[in-house]
C-alpha cells in the first residue's frame, strides 16, 4: 500500500469521529510529519458557528501542540462529488506550516483523488514574512 493510499484511507475513516450536528458534513484529515508520525483531525462544530474547527486545522494544531514543525503530506476526505477542497481559513493555516511544494491529497468517499501542492492550493498566500515590514 502506498503512503498516499494509506493517508487517503485513514482520512476517510477518521470522518466517523466528526462532531457535525449542524452541517451533517463530516470531514477527515491526516497529516504526516517529517518524523513519520501521523496526526488525524475531524471537523468539530459548535452552535456558535465561528468557533467551529475544520479537520485540517485540528490535525495541524494537534501536530504543532506535540512539537512537530515539519510536514511531508496531508490527505483530506469528505462525501463530495469531487475531491474535497479545503476552505479558505484552512488554506491560510496550511500555508503557514507547509512548504510550497508539499503534497496535499484531496479525496472523496469514492477515493477520487486530486493531489496538489500548497502553492497550487493557495498561490500568493499571506506569509509571516509579510509582517516584518518596517513602517
PDB file of C-alpha atoms in Angstrom:
ATOM      1  CA  UNK A   1       0.000   0.000   0.000  1.00  0.00           C
ATOM      2  CA  UNK A   2       1.455   3.392  -0.983  1.00  0.00           C
ATOM      3  CA  UNK A   3       1.780   6.165   1.567  1.00  0.00           C
ATOM      4  CA  UNK A   4      -0.726   8.272  -0.383  1.00  0.00           C
ATOM      5  CA  UNK A   5      -3.279   5.430  -0.379  1.00  0.00           C
ATOM      6  CA  UNK A   6      -2.754   4.837   3.356  1.00  0.00           C
ATOM      7  CA  UNK A   7      -3.361   8.531   4.114  1.00  0.00           C
ATOM      8  CA  UNK A   8      -6.487   8.630   1.926  1.00  0.00           C
ATOM      9  CA  UNK A   9      -7.970   5.528   3.625  1.00  0.00           C
ATOM     10  CA  UNK A  10      -7.207   6.896   7.103  1.00  0.00           C
ATOM     11  CA  UNK A  11      -8.713  10.319   6.248  1.00  0.00           C
ATOM     12  CA  UNK A  12     -11.921   8.604   5.127  1.00  0.00           C
ATOM     13  CA  UNK A  13     -12.082   6.549   8.354  1.00  0.00           C
ATOM     14  CA  UNK A  14     -11.410   9.453  10.734  1.00  0.00           C
ATOM     15  CA  UNK A  15     -14.509  11.231   9.361  1.00  0.00           C
ATOM     16  CA  UNK A  16     -16.527   8.912  11.612  1.00  0.00           C
ATOM     17  CA  UNK A  17     -15.264  10.861  14.644  1.00  0.00           C
ATOM     18  CA  UNK A  18     -16.520  14.229  13.364  1.00  0.00           C
ATOM     19  CA  UNK A  19     -18.963  16.211  15.513  1.00  0.00           C
ATOM     20  CA  UNK A  20     -21.260  17.776  12.918  1.00  0.00           C
ATOM     21  CA  UNK A  21     -24.804  18.157  14.313  1.00  0.00           C
ATOM     22  CA  UNK A  22     -25.409  21.362  12.322  1.00  0.00           C
ATOM     23  CA  UNK A  23     -23.964  20.763   8.864  1.00  0.00           C
ATOM     24  CA  UNK A  24     -24.047  16.955   8.825  1.00  0.00           C
ATOM     25  CA  UNK A  25     -20.885  17.255   6.691  1.00  0.00           C
ATOM     26  CA  UNK A  26     -18.125  15.153   8.292  1.00  0.00           C
ATOM     27  CA  UNK A  27     -14.571  15.738   7.080  1.00  0.00           C
ATOM     28  CA  UNK A  28     -11.440  13.807   7.966  1.00  0.00           C
ATOM     29  CA  UNK A  29      -7.792  14.774   7.617  1.00  0.00           C
ATOM     30  CA  UNK A  30      -4.468  13.053   8.171  1.00  0.00           C
ATOM     31  CA  UNK A  31      -1.190  14.941   8.377  1.00  0.00           C
ATOM     32  CA  UNK A  32       2.167  13.209   8.063  1.00  0.00           C
ATOM     33  CA  UNK A  33       5.048  14.828   9.931  1.00  0.00           C
ATOM     34  CA  UNK A  34       8.638  14.612   8.762  1.00  0.00           C
ATOM     35  CA  UNK A  35       9.201  12.363  11.813  1.00  0.00           C
ATOM     36  CA  UNK A  36       6.808   9.855  10.202  1.00  0.00           C
ATOM     37  CA  UNK A  37       4.103  10.290  12.842  1.00  0.00           C
ATOM     38  CA  UNK A  38       0.533  10.702  11.607  1.00  0.00           C
ATOM     39  CA  UNK A  39      -1.844  13.264  13.100  1.00  0.00           C
ATOM     40  CA  UNK A  40      -5.565  12.923  12.480  1.00  0.00           C
ATOM     41  CA  UNK A  41      -8.275  15.519  12.547  1.00  0.00           C
ATOM     42  CA  UNK A  42     -12.019  15.718  12.040  1.00  0.00           C
ATOM     43  CA  UNK A  43     -14.261  18.739  11.964  1.00  0.00           C
ATOM     44  CA  UNK A  44     -15.807  19.791  15.258  1.00  0.00           C
ATOM     45  CA  UNK A  45     -18.782  22.123  15.100  1.00  0.00           C
ATOM     46  CA  UNK A  46     -20.299  24.397  17.708  1.00  0.00           C
ATOM     47  CA  UNK A  47     -23.669  26.112  17.995  1.00  0.00           C
ATOM     48  CA  UNK A  48     -21.713  29.372  17.759  1.00  0.00           C
ATOM     49  CA  UNK A  49     -20.616  28.582  14.190  1.00  0.00           C
ATOM     50  CA  UNK A  50     -17.486  30.779  14.005  1.00  0.00           C
ATOM     51  CA  UNK A  51     -15.798  28.788  16.780  1.00  0.00           C
ATOM     52  CA  UNK A  52     -16.100  25.506  14.890  1.00  0.00           C
ATOM     53  CA  UNK A  53     -12.863  23.970  13.637  1.00  0.00           C
ATOM     54  CA  UNK A  54     -12.199  22.135  10.382  1.00  0.00           C
ATOM     55  CA  UNK A  55     -10.493  18.744  10.170  1.00  0.00           C
ATOM     56  CA  UNK A  56      -7.368  20.143   8.524  1.00  0.00           C
ATOM     57  CA  UNK A  57      -6.773  22.670  11.285  1.00  0.00           C
ATOM     58  CA  UNK A  58      -7.462  20.102  14.029  1.00  0.00           C
ATOM     59  CA  UNK A  59      -4.741  17.824  12.594  1.00  0.00           C
ATOM     60  CA  UNK A  60      -2.275  20.708  12.174  1.00  0.00           C
ATOM     61  CA  UNK A  61      -2.911  22.106  15.651  1.00  0.00           C
ATOM     62  CA  UNK A  62      -2.514  18.655  17.247  1.00  0.00           C
ATOM     63  CA  UNK A  63       0.824  18.202  15.490  1.00  0.00           C
ATOM     64  CA  UNK A  64       2.097  21.662  16.446  1.00  0.00           C
ATOM     65  CA  UNK A  65       0.946  21.146  20.054  1.00  0.00           C
ATOM     66  CA  UNK A  66       3.045  17.965  20.174  1.00  0.00           C
ATOM     67  CA  UNK A  67       6.149  19.754  18.925  1.00  0.00           C
ATOM     68  CA  UNK A  68       6.099  18.896  15.220  1.00  0.00           C
ATOM     69  CA  UNK A  69       7.248  21.665  12.911  1.00  0.00           C
ATOM     70  CA  UNK A  70       7.875  19.956   9.561  1.00  0.00           C
ATOM     71  CA  UNK A  71       5.381  18.047   7.444  1.00  0.00           C
ATOM     72  CA  UNK A  72       5.553  15.929   4.307  1.00  0.00           C
ATOM     73  CA  UNK A  73       1.968  15.408   3.110  1.00  0.00           C
ATOM     74  CA  UNK A  74      -1.702  15.581   4.040  1.00  0.00           C
ATOM     75  CA  UNK A  75      -4.929  13.885   2.952  1.00  0.00           C
ATOM     76  CA  UNK A  76      -8.413  15.375   3.314  1.00  0.00           C
ATOM     77  CA  UNK A  77     -11.648  13.420   2.748  1.00  0.00           C
ATOM     78  CA  UNK A  78     -15.376  14.171   2.634  1.00  0.00           C
ATOM     79  CA  UNK A  79     -18.539  12.872   0.992  1.00  0.00           C
ATOM     80  CA  UNK A  80     -18.440  15.108  -2.074  1.00  0.00           C
ATOM     81  CA  UNK A  81     -18.819  14.561  -5.813  1.00  0.00           C
ATOM     82  CA  UNK A  82     -15.300  15.843  -6.489  1.00  0.00           C
ATOM     83  CA  UNK A  83     -12.177  15.598  -4.330  1.00  0.00           C
ATOM     84  CA  UNK A  84     -12.958  17.901  -1.402  1.00  0.00           C
ATOM     85  CA  UNK A  85     -11.226  21.303  -1.398  1.00  0.00           C
ATOM     86  CA  UNK A  86     -10.206  22.898   1.925  1.00  0.00           C
ATOM     87  CA  UNK A  87     -11.909  26.135   2.951  1.00  0.00           C
ATOM     88  CA  UNK A  88     -10.079  29.446   2.786  1.00  0.00           C
ATOM     89  CA  UNK A  89      -9.285  29.542   6.513  1.00  0.00           C
ATOM     90  CA  UNK A  90      -7.689  26.095   6.340  1.00  0.00           C
ATOM     91  CA  UNK A  91      -5.680  27.068   3.263  1.00  0.00           C
ATOM     92  CA  UNK A  92      -4.247  30.067   5.103  1.00  0.00           C
ATOM     93  CA  UNK A  93      -3.283  27.984   8.157  1.00  0.00           C
ATOM     94  CA  UNK A  94      -1.826  25.283   5.901  1.00  0.00           C
ATOM     95  CA  UNK A  95       0.281  27.873   4.055  1.00  0.00           C
ATOM     96  CA  UNK A  96       1.848  28.975   7.337  1.00  0.00           C
ATOM     97  CA  UNK A  97       3.066  25.480   8.231  1.00  0.00           C
ATOM     98  CA  UNK A  98       3.539  23.711   4.880  1.00  0.00           C
ATOM     99  CA  UNK A  99       6.234  24.257   2.284  1.00  0.00           C
ATOM    100  CA  UNK A 100       5.088  25.482  -1.131  1.00  0.00           C
ATOM    101  CA  UNK A 101       5.832  22.081  -2.692  1.00  0.00           C
ATOM    102  CA  UNK A 102       4.178  19.907  -0.019  1.00  0.00           C
ATOM    103  CA  UNK A 103       1.654  17.439  -1.462  1.00  0.00           C
ATOM    104  CA  UNK A 104      -1.977  17.556  -0.324  1.00  0.00           C
ATOM    105  CA  UNK A 105      -4.241  14.686  -1.393  1.00  0.00           C
ATOM    106  CA  UNK A 106      -7.872  15.769  -1.738  1.00  0.00           C
ATOM    107  CA  UNK A 107     -10.357  12.898  -1.939  1.00  0.00           C
ATOM    108  CA  UNK A 108     -13.954  11.788  -1.582  1.00  0.00           C
ATOM    109  CA  UNK A 109     -15.593   8.556  -0.421  1.00  0.00           C
ATOM    110  CA  UNK A 110     -15.192   7.037  -3.899  1.00  0.00           C
ATOM    111  CA  UNK A 111     -11.451   7.728  -3.467  1.00  0.00           C
ATOM    112  CA  UNK A 112     -11.366  10.059  -6.458  1.00  0.00           C
ATOM    113  CA  UNK A 113      -8.161  11.827  -5.529  1.00  0.00           C
ATOM    114  CA  UNK A 114      -6.529  15.021  -6.719  1.00  0.00           C
ATOM    115  CA  UNK A 115      -3.039  15.746  -5.454  1.00  0.00           C
ATOM    116  CA  UNK A 116      -1.969  19.382  -5.363  1.00  0.00           C
ATOM    117  CA  UNK A 117       0.895  21.335  -3.861  1.00  0.00           C
ATOM    118  CA  UNK A 118       0.414  24.015  -1.241  1.00  0.00           C
ATOM    119  CA  UNK A 119       1.380  26.617  -3.861  1.00  0.00           C
ATOM    120  CA  UNK A 120      -1.338  25.339  -6.216  1.00  0.00           C
ATOM    121  CA  UNK A 121      -3.881  25.332  -3.398  1.00  0.00           C
ATOM    122  CA  UNK A 122      -3.170  28.899  -2.298  1.00  0.00           C
ATOM    123  CA  UNK A 123      -0.957  30.908  -4.636  1.00  0.00           C
ATOM    124  CA  UNK A 124       0.355  34.263  -3.409  1.00  0.00           C
ATOM    125  CA  UNK A 125      -0.567  33.487   0.198  1.00  0.00           C
ATOM    126  CA  UNK A 126      -0.065  35.879   3.099  1.00  0.00           C
ATOM    127  CA  UNK A 127       3.085  34.773   4.936  1.00  0.00           C
ATOM    128  CA  UNK A 128       4.685  35.572   8.324  1.00  0.00           C
ATOM    129  CA  UNK A 129       7.441  37.437   6.457  1.00  0.00           C
ATOM    130  CA  UNK A 130       4.785  39.918   5.294  1.00  0.00           C
ATOM    131  CA  UNK A 131       4.529  41.107   8.923  1.00  0.00           C
ATOM    132  CA  UNK A 132       8.211  42.095   9.074  1.00  0.00           C
ATOM    133  CA  UNK A 133       7.904  45.294   7.070  1.00  0.00           C
ATOM    134  CA  UNK A 134       9.240  48.499   8.533  1.00  0.00           C
ATOM    135  CA  UNK A 135       6.734  51.317   8.727  1.00  0.00           C
TER     136      UNK A 135
END
